[in-house]
PDB file of C-alpha atoms and ligand atoms in Angstrom:
ATOM      1  CA  MET A   1       0.000   0.000   0.000  1.00 91.00           C
ATOM      2  CA  ARG A   2       1.093   3.616  -0.486  1.00 96.00           C
ATOM      3  CA  GLN A   3       2.961   4.903   2.528  1.00 98.00           C
ATOM      4  CA  LEU A   4       2.181   8.208   4.238  1.00 98.00           C
ATOM      5  CA  ALA A   5       4.505  10.871   5.586  1.00 98.00           C
ATOM      6  CA  ALA A   6       2.443  12.947   8.016  1.00 98.00           C
ATOM      7  CA  GLY A   7       3.879  15.980   9.806  1.00 98.00           C
ATOM      8  CA  ASN A   8       2.554  16.951  13.228  1.00 98.00           C
ATOM      9  CA  TRP A   9       3.378  20.597  13.916  1.00 98.00           C
ATOM     10  CA  LYS A  10       1.971  20.324  17.485  1.00 98.00           C
ATOM     11  CA  MET A  11       1.587  23.782  19.094  1.00 98.00           C
ATOM     12  CA  ASN A  12       3.974  25.388  16.635  1.00 98.00           C
ATOM     13  CA  GLY A  13       3.303  27.660  13.727  1.00 98.00           C
ATOM     14  CA  VAL A  14       1.859  31.053  12.895  1.00 98.00           C
ATOM     15  CA  THR A  15       0.861  32.542   9.557  1.00 98.00           C
ATOM     16  CA  ALA A  16       4.510  33.172   8.655  1.00 98.00           C
ATOM     17  CA  SER A  17       5.165  29.417   8.966  1.00 98.00           C
ATOM     18  CA  LEU A  18       3.135  28.871   5.800  1.00 98.00           C
ATOM     19  CA  SER A  19       6.321  29.788   3.925  1.00 98.00           C
ATOM     20  CA  GLU A  20       7.487  26.254   4.847  1.00 98.00           C
ATOM     21  CA  VAL A  21       4.548  24.888   2.862  1.00 98.00           C
ATOM     22  CA  GLU A  22       5.681  26.877  -0.158  1.00 98.00           C
ATOM     23  CA  VAL A  23       9.192  25.463   0.212  1.00 98.00           C
ATOM     24  CA  LEU A  24       7.834  21.920   0.580  1.00 98.00           C
ATOM     25  CA  LYS A  25       5.726  22.379  -2.550  1.00 98.00           C
ATOM     26  CA  GLN A  26       8.857  23.351  -4.487  1.00 97.00           C
ATOM     27  CA  HIS A  27      10.687  20.261  -3.162  1.00 97.00           C
ATOM     28  CA  LEU A  28       7.776  18.025  -4.191  1.00 98.00           C
ATOM     29  CA  LYS A  29       7.664  19.603  -7.631  1.00 97.00           C
ATOM     30  CA  ALA A  30      11.361  18.996  -8.152  1.00 97.00           C
ATOM     31  CA  ARG A  31      11.139  15.465  -6.765  1.00 96.00           C
ATOM     32  CA  PRO A  32       7.612  14.009  -6.632  1.00 97.00           C
ATOM     33  CA  ALA A  33       6.952  11.983  -3.505  1.00 98.00           C
ATOM     34  CA  ASN A  34       6.709   8.192  -3.565  1.00 97.00           C
ATOM     35  CA  CYS A  35       4.217   8.454  -0.724  1.00 98.00           C
ATOM     36  CA  ASP A  36       1.217  10.471   0.414  1.00 98.00           C
ATOM     37  CA  VAL A  37       2.137  13.670   2.243  1.00 98.00           C
ATOM     38  CA  MET A  38       0.206  15.403   5.007  1.00 99.00           C
ATOM     39  CA  ILE A  39       0.738  18.274   7.417  1.00 98.00           C
ATOM     40  CA  CYS A  40      -1.259  18.583  10.635  1.00 99.00           C
ATOM     41  CA  PRO A  41      -0.895  22.209  11.765  1.00 98.00           C
ATOM     42  CA  PRO A  42      -2.521  23.814  14.803  1.00 98.00           C
ATOM     43  CA  ALA A  43      -6.267  24.390  14.320  1.00 98.00           C
ATOM     44  CA  THR A  44      -5.701  28.105  13.674  1.00 98.00           C
ATOM     45  CA  LEU A  45      -3.763  27.277  10.505  1.00 98.00           C
ATOM     46  CA  VAL A  46      -5.847  24.447   9.032  1.00 98.00           C
ATOM     47  CA  MET A  47      -7.785  26.653   6.632  1.00 98.00           C
ATOM     48  CA  ALA A  48      -4.829  28.771   5.545  1.00 98.00           C
ATOM     49  CA  LEU A  49      -2.631  25.709   5.112  1.00 98.00           C
ATOM     50  CA  ALA A  50      -5.317  23.970   3.058  1.00 98.00           C
ATOM     51  CA  GLU A  51      -5.427  27.046   0.828  1.00 98.00           C
ATOM     52  CA  ALA A  52      -1.633  27.205   0.591  1.00 98.00           C
ATOM     53  CA  ALA A  53      -1.477  23.491  -0.260  1.00 98.00           C
ATOM     54  CA  ALA A  54      -4.228  23.607  -2.898  1.00 96.00           C
ATOM     55  CA  GLY A  55      -3.100  22.110  -6.187  1.00 95.00           C
ATOM     56  CA  SER A  56      -0.212  20.260  -4.497  1.00 98.00           C
ATOM     57  CA  PRO A  57      -0.117  16.687  -3.160  1.00 98.00           C
ATOM     58  CA  ILE A  58      -0.019  17.997   0.425  1.00 98.00           C
ATOM     59  CA  GLN A  59      -3.042  16.934   2.473  1.00 98.00           C
ATOM     60  CA  VAL A  60      -4.073  18.676   5.672  1.00 98.00           C
ATOM     61  CA  GLY A  61      -5.050  17.187   9.024  1.00 99.00           C
ATOM     62  CA  GLY A  62      -6.096  18.445  12.433  1.00 98.00           C
ATOM     63  CA  GLN A  63      -4.378  17.424  15.675  1.00 98.00           C
ATOM     64  CA  ASN A  64      -7.434  16.767  17.829  1.00 98.00           C
ATOM     65  CA  CYS A  65     -11.207  17.066  17.743  1.00 98.00           C
ATOM     66  CA  HIS A  66     -14.135  16.959  20.146  1.00 98.00           C
ATOM     67  CA  ALA A  67     -16.317  13.865  20.164  1.00 98.00           C
ATOM     68  CA  LYS A  68     -19.440  15.924  19.481  1.00 98.00           C
ATOM     69  CA  ALA A  69     -20.243  17.720  16.222  1.00 96.00           C
ATOM     70  CA  SER A  70     -21.230  20.995  17.918  1.00 97.00           C
ATOM     71  CA  GLY A  71     -22.469  22.393  21.213  1.00 98.00           C
ATOM     72  CA  ALA A  72     -21.518  24.136  24.427  1.00 98.00           C
ATOM     73  CA  HIS A  73     -17.837  23.164  24.576  1.00 98.00           C
ATOM     74  CA  THR A  74     -15.897  26.399  24.815  1.00 98.00           C
ATOM     75  CA  GLY A  75     -12.475  26.216  23.232  1.00 97.00           C
ATOM     76  CA  ASP A  76     -13.015  22.912  21.469  1.00 98.00           C
ATOM     77  CA  VAL A  77     -13.032  22.192  17.752  1.00 98.00           C
ATOM     78  CA  SER A  78     -15.206  19.521  16.138  1.00 98.00           C
ATOM     79  CA  ALA A  79     -14.269  17.128  13.365  1.00 98.00           C
ATOM     80  CA  GLN A  80     -16.940  18.731  11.227  1.00 98.00           C
ATOM     81  CA  MET A  81     -15.244  22.131  11.681  1.00 98.00           C
ATOM     82  CA  LEU A  82     -11.874  20.709  10.668  1.00 98.00           C
ATOM     83  CA  ALA A  83     -13.431  19.151   7.580  1.00 98.00           C
ATOM     84  CA  ASP A  84     -15.106  22.456   6.761  1.00 98.00           C
ATOM     85  CA  ALA A  85     -11.732  24.213   7.062  1.00 98.00           C
ATOM     86  CA  GLY A  86     -10.150  21.833   4.537  1.00 98.00           C
ATOM     87  CA  ALA A  87      -8.788  18.964   6.624  1.00 98.00           C
ATOM     88  CA  THR A  88      -9.161  15.397   5.391  1.00 98.00           C
ATOM     89  CA  ALA A  89      -7.824  13.746   8.541  1.00 99.00           C
ATOM     90  CA  VAL A  90      -7.382  14.322  12.255  1.00 99.00           C
ATOM     91  CA  ILE A  91      -4.933  12.922  14.800  1.00 99.00           C
ATOM     92  CA  VAL A  92      -6.684  11.503  17.862  1.00 98.00           C
ATOM     93  CA  GLY A  93      -5.190  10.125  21.066  1.00 98.00           C
ATOM     94  CA  HIS A  94      -1.707  11.550  20.631  1.00 98.00           C
ATOM     95  CA  SER A  95       0.286  10.644  23.743  1.00 98.00           C
ATOM     96  CA  GLU A  96       0.673  14.338  24.569  1.00 98.00           C
ATOM     97  CA  ARG A  97      -3.113  14.648  24.745  1.00 98.00           C
ATOM     98  CA  ARG A  98      -3.432  11.396  26.686  1.00 97.00           C
ATOM     99  CA  ALA A  99      -0.840  12.784  29.159  1.00 96.00           C
ATOM    100  CA  ASP A 100      -1.771  16.494  29.227  1.00 97.00           C
ATOM    101  CA  HIS A 101      -5.554  16.061  29.130  1.00 97.00           C
ATOM    102  CA  GLY A 102      -6.015  12.593  30.595  1.00 97.00           C
ATOM    103  CA  GLU A 103      -7.677  11.303  27.432  1.00 98.00           C
ATOM    104  CA  THR A 104      -8.793   7.704  27.814  1.00 98.00           C
ATOM    105  CA  ASN A 105      -9.055   5.024  25.143  1.00 98.00           C
ATOM    106  CA  GLU A 106     -12.829   5.366  25.239  1.00 98.00           C
ATOM    107  CA  GLN A 107     -12.617   9.120  24.632  1.00 98.00           C
ATOM    108  CA  VAL A 108     -10.159   8.547  21.818  1.00 98.00           C
ATOM    109  CA  ARG A 109     -12.559   6.073  20.222  1.00 98.00           C
ATOM    110  CA  ALA A 110     -15.409   8.591  20.495  1.00 98.00           C
ATOM    111  CA  LYS A 111     -13.226  11.192  18.775  1.00 98.00           C
ATOM    112  CA  ALA A 112     -12.311   8.726  16.040  1.00 98.00           C
ATOM    113  CA  GLU A 113     -16.008   7.969  15.552  1.00 98.00           C
ATOM    114  CA  ALA A 114     -16.692  11.712  15.299  1.00 98.00           C
ATOM    115  CA  ALA A 115     -13.934  11.968  12.693  1.00 98.00           C
ATOM    116  CA  HIS A 116     -15.521   9.169  10.673  1.00 98.00           C
ATOM    117  CA  ALA A 117     -18.948  10.796  10.905  1.00 98.00           C
ATOM    118  CA  ALA A 118     -17.455  14.035   9.546  1.00 98.00           C
ATOM    119  CA  GLY A 119     -15.803  12.185   6.654  1.00 98.00           C
ATOM    120  CA  LEU A 120     -12.293  12.520   8.094  1.00 98.00           C
ATOM    121  CA  THR A 121      -9.638   9.850   8.397  1.00 98.00           C
ATOM    122  CA  ALA A 122      -8.840   9.257  12.063  1.00 99.00           C
ATOM    123  CA  ILE A 123      -5.129   8.878  12.817  1.00 99.00           C
ATOM    124  CA  ILE A 124      -5.300   6.953  16.087  1.00 99.00           C
ATOM    125  CA  CYS A 125      -2.107   7.167  18.144  1.00 98.00           C
ATOM    126  CA  LEU A 126      -0.914   4.614  20.667  1.00 98.00           C
ATOM    127  CA  GLY A 127       2.338   3.550  22.241  1.00 98.00           C
ATOM    128  CA  GLU A 128       4.007   2.401  25.430  1.00 98.00           C
ATOM    129  CA  THR A 129       5.954   4.389  28.022  1.00 98.00           C
ATOM    130  CA  LEU A 130       9.564   3.528  28.816  1.00 97.00           C
ATOM    131  CA  LYS A 131       8.467   1.950  32.095  1.00 98.00           C
ATOM    132  CA  GLN A 132       6.009  -0.280  30.243  1.00 98.00           C
ATOM    133  CA  ARG A 133       8.646  -1.290  27.687  1.00 98.00           C
ATOM    134  CA  GLU A 134      11.162  -2.091  30.403  1.00 97.00           C
ATOM    135  CA  ALA A 135       8.527  -4.182  32.179  1.00 98.00           C
ATOM    136  CA  GLY A 136       7.984  -6.184  28.983  1.00 98.00           C
ATOM    137  CA  GLU A 137       4.434  -4.887  28.638  1.00 98.00           C
ATOM    138  CA  THR A 138       4.702  -3.201  25.222  1.00 98.00           C
ATOM    139  CA  LEU A 139       2.618  -5.625  23.178  1.00 98.00           C
ATOM    140  CA  ALA A 140      -0.064  -5.933  25.847  1.00 98.00           C
ATOM    141  CA  VAL A 141      -0.270  -2.140  26.228  1.00 98.00           C
ATOM    142  CA  VAL A 142      -0.590  -1.343  22.536  1.00 98.00           C
ATOM    143  CA  HIS A 143      -3.070  -4.193  22.072  1.00 98.00           C
ATOM    144  CA  ASP A 144      -5.229  -2.828  24.864  1.00 98.00           C
ATOM    145  CA  GLN A 145      -5.031   0.720  23.449  1.00 98.00           C
ATOM    146  CA  LEU A 146      -5.921  -0.517  19.967  1.00 98.00           C
ATOM    147  CA  GLN A 147      -8.806  -2.654  21.138  1.00 98.00           C
ATOM    148  CA  HIS A 148     -10.396   0.169  23.112  1.00 98.00           C
ATOM    149  CA  SER A 149      -9.561   3.149  20.849  1.00 98.00           C
ATOM    150  CA  LEU A 150     -10.560   1.650  17.500  1.00 98.00           C
ATOM    151  CA  PRO A 151     -14.104   2.202  16.196  1.00 98.00           C
ATOM    152  CA  THR A 152     -15.743  -0.984  14.932  1.00 96.00           C
ATOM    153  CA  ASP A 153     -16.407   0.601  11.515  1.00 95.00           C
ATOM    154  CA  SER A 154     -12.693   1.211  10.871  1.00 98.00           C
ATOM    155  CA  THR A 155     -11.419   0.613   7.336  1.00 98.00           C
ATOM    156  CA  GLY A 156      -8.350   1.510   5.341  1.00 98.00           C
ATOM    157  CA  ALA A 157     -10.235   4.512   3.977  1.00 98.00           C
ATOM    158  CA  ASN A 158     -11.183   6.092   7.299  1.00 98.00           C
ATOM    159  CA  THR A 159      -8.509   4.961   9.758  1.00 98.00           C
ATOM    160  CA  ILE A 160      -4.747   5.090  10.192  1.00 99.00           C
ATOM    161  CA  ILE A 161      -2.897   3.786  13.252  1.00 99.00           C
ATOM    162  CA  ALA A 162       0.231   5.561  14.503  1.00 98.00           C
ATOM    163  CA  TYR A 163       2.508   3.535  16.763  1.00 98.00           C
ATOM    164  CA  GLU A 164       4.427   6.104  18.782  1.00 98.00           C
ATOM    165  CA  PRO A 165       6.476   4.865  21.731  1.00 98.00           C
ATOM    166  CA  VAL A 166       6.099   7.682  24.280  1.00 98.00           C
ATOM    167  CA  TRP A 167       9.806   7.494  25.148  1.00 98.00           C
ATOM    168  CA  ALA A 168      10.784   8.073  21.521  1.00 98.00           C
ATOM    169  CA  ILE A 169       8.711  11.224  20.969  1.00 97.00           C
ATOM    170  CA  GLY A 170      10.869  14.329  20.856  1.00 96.00           C
ATOM    171  CA  THR A 171      13.783  12.567  22.556  1.00 97.00           C
ATOM    172  CA  GLY A 172      16.013  11.566  19.655  1.00 95.00           C
ATOM    173  CA  LEU A 173      15.675   7.944  20.825  1.00 96.00           C
ATOM    174  CA  THR A 174      14.155   5.341  18.530  1.00 97.00           C
ATOM    175  CA  PRO A 175      13.376   1.657  18.907  1.00 98.00           C
ATOM    176  CA  THR A 176      15.493  -0.688  16.815  1.00 98.00           C
ATOM    177  CA  PRO A 177      14.007  -1.712  13.462  1.00 98.00           C
ATOM    178  CA  ALA A 178      13.378  -5.166  14.985  1.00 98.00           C
ATOM    179  CA  GLN A 179      11.439  -3.632  17.892  1.00 98.00           C
ATOM    180  CA  VAL A 180       9.368  -1.498  15.505  1.00 98.00           C
ATOM    181  CA  GLY A 181       8.699  -4.510  13.296  1.00 98.00           C
ATOM    182  CA  GLU A 182       7.607  -6.620  16.256  1.00 98.00           C
ATOM    183  CA  VAL A 183       5.006  -4.058  17.344  1.00 98.00           C
ATOM    184  CA  HIS A 184       3.710  -3.332  13.837  1.00 98.00           C
ATOM    185  CA  GLN A 185       3.325  -7.030  13.106  1.00 98.00           C
ATOM    186  CA  ALA A 186       1.455  -7.497  16.369  1.00 98.00           C
ATOM    187  CA  LEU A 187      -0.785  -4.525  15.594  1.00 98.00           C
ATOM    188  CA  ARG A 188      -1.572  -5.927  12.138  1.00 98.00           C
ATOM    189  CA  GLY A 189      -2.582  -9.210  13.714  1.00 98.00           C
ATOM    190  CA  ALA A 190      -4.682  -7.455  16.350  1.00 98.00           C
ATOM    191  CA  LEU A 191      -6.375  -5.349  13.668  1.00 98.00           C
ATOM    192  CA  SER A 192      -7.239  -8.497  11.781  1.00 98.00           C
ATOM    193  CA  ALA A 193      -8.988  -9.933  14.820  1.00 98.00           C
ATOM    194  CA  LEU A 194     -10.818  -6.646  15.459  1.00 98.00           C
ATOM    195  CA  VAL A 195     -11.973  -5.545  11.988  1.00 98.00           C
ATOM    196  CA  GLY A 196     -11.227  -8.534   9.771  1.00 97.00           C
ATOM    197  CA  PRO A 197      -8.238  -9.380   7.569  1.00 98.00           C
ATOM    198  CA  GLU A 198      -9.283  -7.224   4.623  1.00 97.00           C
ATOM    199  CA  ALA A 199      -9.583  -3.982   6.596  1.00 98.00           C
ATOM    200  CA  ALA A 200      -6.516  -4.896   8.654  1.00 98.00           C
ATOM    201  CA  HIS A 201      -4.499  -5.206   5.477  1.00 97.00           C
ATOM    202  CA  ALA A 202      -5.700  -1.807   4.214  1.00 98.00           C
ATOM    203  CA  ILE A 203      -5.284   0.215   7.436  1.00 98.00           C
ATOM    204  CA  ARG A 204      -1.947   1.987   7.376  1.00 98.00           C
ATOM    205  CA  ILE A 205       0.209   1.634  10.485  1.00 98.00           C
ATOM    206  CA  LEU A 206       2.602   4.574  10.839  1.00 98.00           C
ATOM    207  CA  TYR A 207       5.668   4.692  13.054  1.00 98.00           C
ATOM    208  CA  GLY A 208       6.254   7.912  14.999  1.00 98.00           C
ATOM    209  CA  GLY A 209       8.955   9.007  17.421  1.00 98.00           C
ATOM    210  CA  SER A 210      12.116  10.909  16.474  1.00 97.00           C
ATOM    211  CA  VAL A 211      11.906  10.127  12.762  1.00 98.00           C
ATOM    212  CA  LYS A 212      14.651  12.223  11.149  1.00 98.00           C
ATOM    213  CA  PRO A 213      16.252  12.495   7.705  1.00 98.00           C
ATOM    214  CA  ASP A 214      19.044  10.146   8.806  1.00 97.00           C
ATOM    215  CA  ASN A 215      16.886   7.310  10.160  1.00 98.00           C
ATOM    216  CA  ALA A 216      13.810   7.523   7.915  1.00 98.00           C
ATOM    217  CA  ASP A 217      15.184   5.135   5.317  1.00 97.00           C
ATOM    218  CA  GLU A 218      15.865   2.380   7.853  1.00 98.00           C
ATOM    219  CA  LEU A 219      12.577   2.806   9.745  1.00 98.00           C
ATOM    220  CA  MET A 220      10.402   3.030   6.633  1.00 97.00           C
ATOM    221  CA  GLY A 221      11.970  -0.154   5.294  1.00 97.00           C
ATOM    222  CA  VAL A 222      10.663  -2.215   8.215  1.00 98.00           C
ATOM    223  CA  GLY A 223       7.891  -4.711   7.405  1.00 96.00           C
ATOM    224  CA  ASP A 224       4.361  -3.534   8.218  1.00 97.00           C
ATOM    225  CA  VAL A 225       5.510   0.101   8.525  1.00 98.00           C
ATOM    226  CA  ASP A 226       3.230   2.072   6.229  1.00 98.00           C
ATOM    227  CA  GLY A 227       4.601   5.513   6.870  1.00 98.00           C
ATOM    228  CA  ALA A 228       5.689   7.972   9.522  1.00 98.00           C
ATOM    229  CA  LEU A 229       4.161  10.495  11.868  1.00 98.00           C
ATOM    230  CA  VAL A 230       6.842  13.155  12.190  1.00 98.00           C
ATOM    231  CA  GLY A 231       6.898  15.859  14.849  1.00 98.00           C
ATOM    232  CA  GLY A 232       9.953  18.104  15.181  1.00 98.00           C
ATOM    233  CA  ALA A 233      11.484  17.219  11.823  1.00 98.00           C
ATOM    234  CA  SER A 234       8.310  18.239   9.964  1.00 98.00           C
ATOM    235  CA  LEU A 235       8.589  21.886  11.000  1.00 98.00           C
ATOM    236  CA  LYS A 236      11.326  22.676   8.504  1.00 98.00           C
ATOM    237  CA  ALA A 237      10.388  21.855   4.929  1.00 98.00           C
ATOM    238  CA  ALA A 238      13.969  20.971   4.041  1.00 98.00           C
ATOM    239  CA  ASP A 239      14.083  18.245   6.720  1.00 98.00           C
ATOM    240  CA  PHE A 240      10.585  16.970   5.990  1.00 98.00           C
ATOM    241  CA  ALA A 241      11.414  16.813   2.275  1.00 98.00           C
ATOM    242  CA  LYS A 242      14.499  14.695   3.066  1.00 98.00           C
ATOM    243  CA  ILE A 243      12.327  12.299   5.080  1.00 98.00           C
ATOM    244  CA  ILE A 244       9.793  12.111   2.253  1.00 98.00           C
ATOM    245  CA  ALA A 245      12.597  11.429  -0.213  1.00 97.00           C
ATOM    246  CA  ALA A 246      13.637   8.424   1.889  1.00 95.00           C
ATOM    247  CA  PHE A 247      10.309   6.674   1.202  1.00 95.00           C
TER     248      PHE A 247
HETATM  249  C1  PEP B 301       4.880  13.245  17.248  1.00 96.57           C
HETATM  250  O1  PEP B 301       4.630  14.251  17.880  1.00 96.57           O
HETATM  251  O2  PEP B 301       3.940  12.604  16.779  1.00 96.57           O
HETATM  252  C2  PEP B 301       6.286  12.860  17.066  1.00 96.57           C
HETATM  253  C3  PEP B 301       6.543  11.698  16.562  1.00 96.57           C
HETATM  254  O3  PEP B 301       7.243  13.767  17.450  1.00 96.57           O
HETATM  255  P1  PEP B 301       8.836  13.710  17.125  1.00 96.57           P
HETATM  256  O4  PEP B 301       8.970  13.304  15.676  1.00 96.57           O
HETATM  257  O5  PEP B 301       9.312  15.107  17.369  1.00 96.57           O
HETATM  258  O6  PEP B 301       9.419  12.696  18.028  1.00 96.57           O
END
């Protein structure tokens, strides 16, 4: 299946940062990507980034959404609003939201269901902490997160999984290719049991956590890795373009 390079800008970026989109467009013109490309900016930039990316292969995603379509939820953004602003996907259950806002698997599933209802692809994030890895709990933890965060109607068209070990996010540390492969293979098997082999085969499983230009080639070559969710290295178009070129 076609891999995906998705950039997560997190709480970074103002209007001036759209110049990075222009630079990325030039890179992609000079060297067309062998993968799908997406940027998930802060909600304030979704519409402007969608406009800046128009006519290019760059897709736009949100970083979070509320589980409801509308209502009295001051400060929140719904999946429908992101879709209206030009997003085609939304990240749900990023470990920073699970940690900062205490989001549970059940809440993440409700958000993913809201994304589906709004016609967005839900990028469902999961991953173990260092303590859990050291305790040998990684596979059990990610299986539990998948089982309880994944809507039952998930297909390759509306769902992407992002395996992001918490200890690898923003730290410069990465699991070995064998460790990544072990988790992705286990997730594929778990998906098969949850939504059937056909959907499991079509749902992309991204790796995320300190993906950089110098390790992208190795990580993207691992079996069952269908792309990358890239944080820090997606902020500069030159770095993100190098990662994309490694696909
Ligand atoms: C992320 O935020 O999803 C991420 C993987 O961050 P980084 O690439 O900076 O580790």
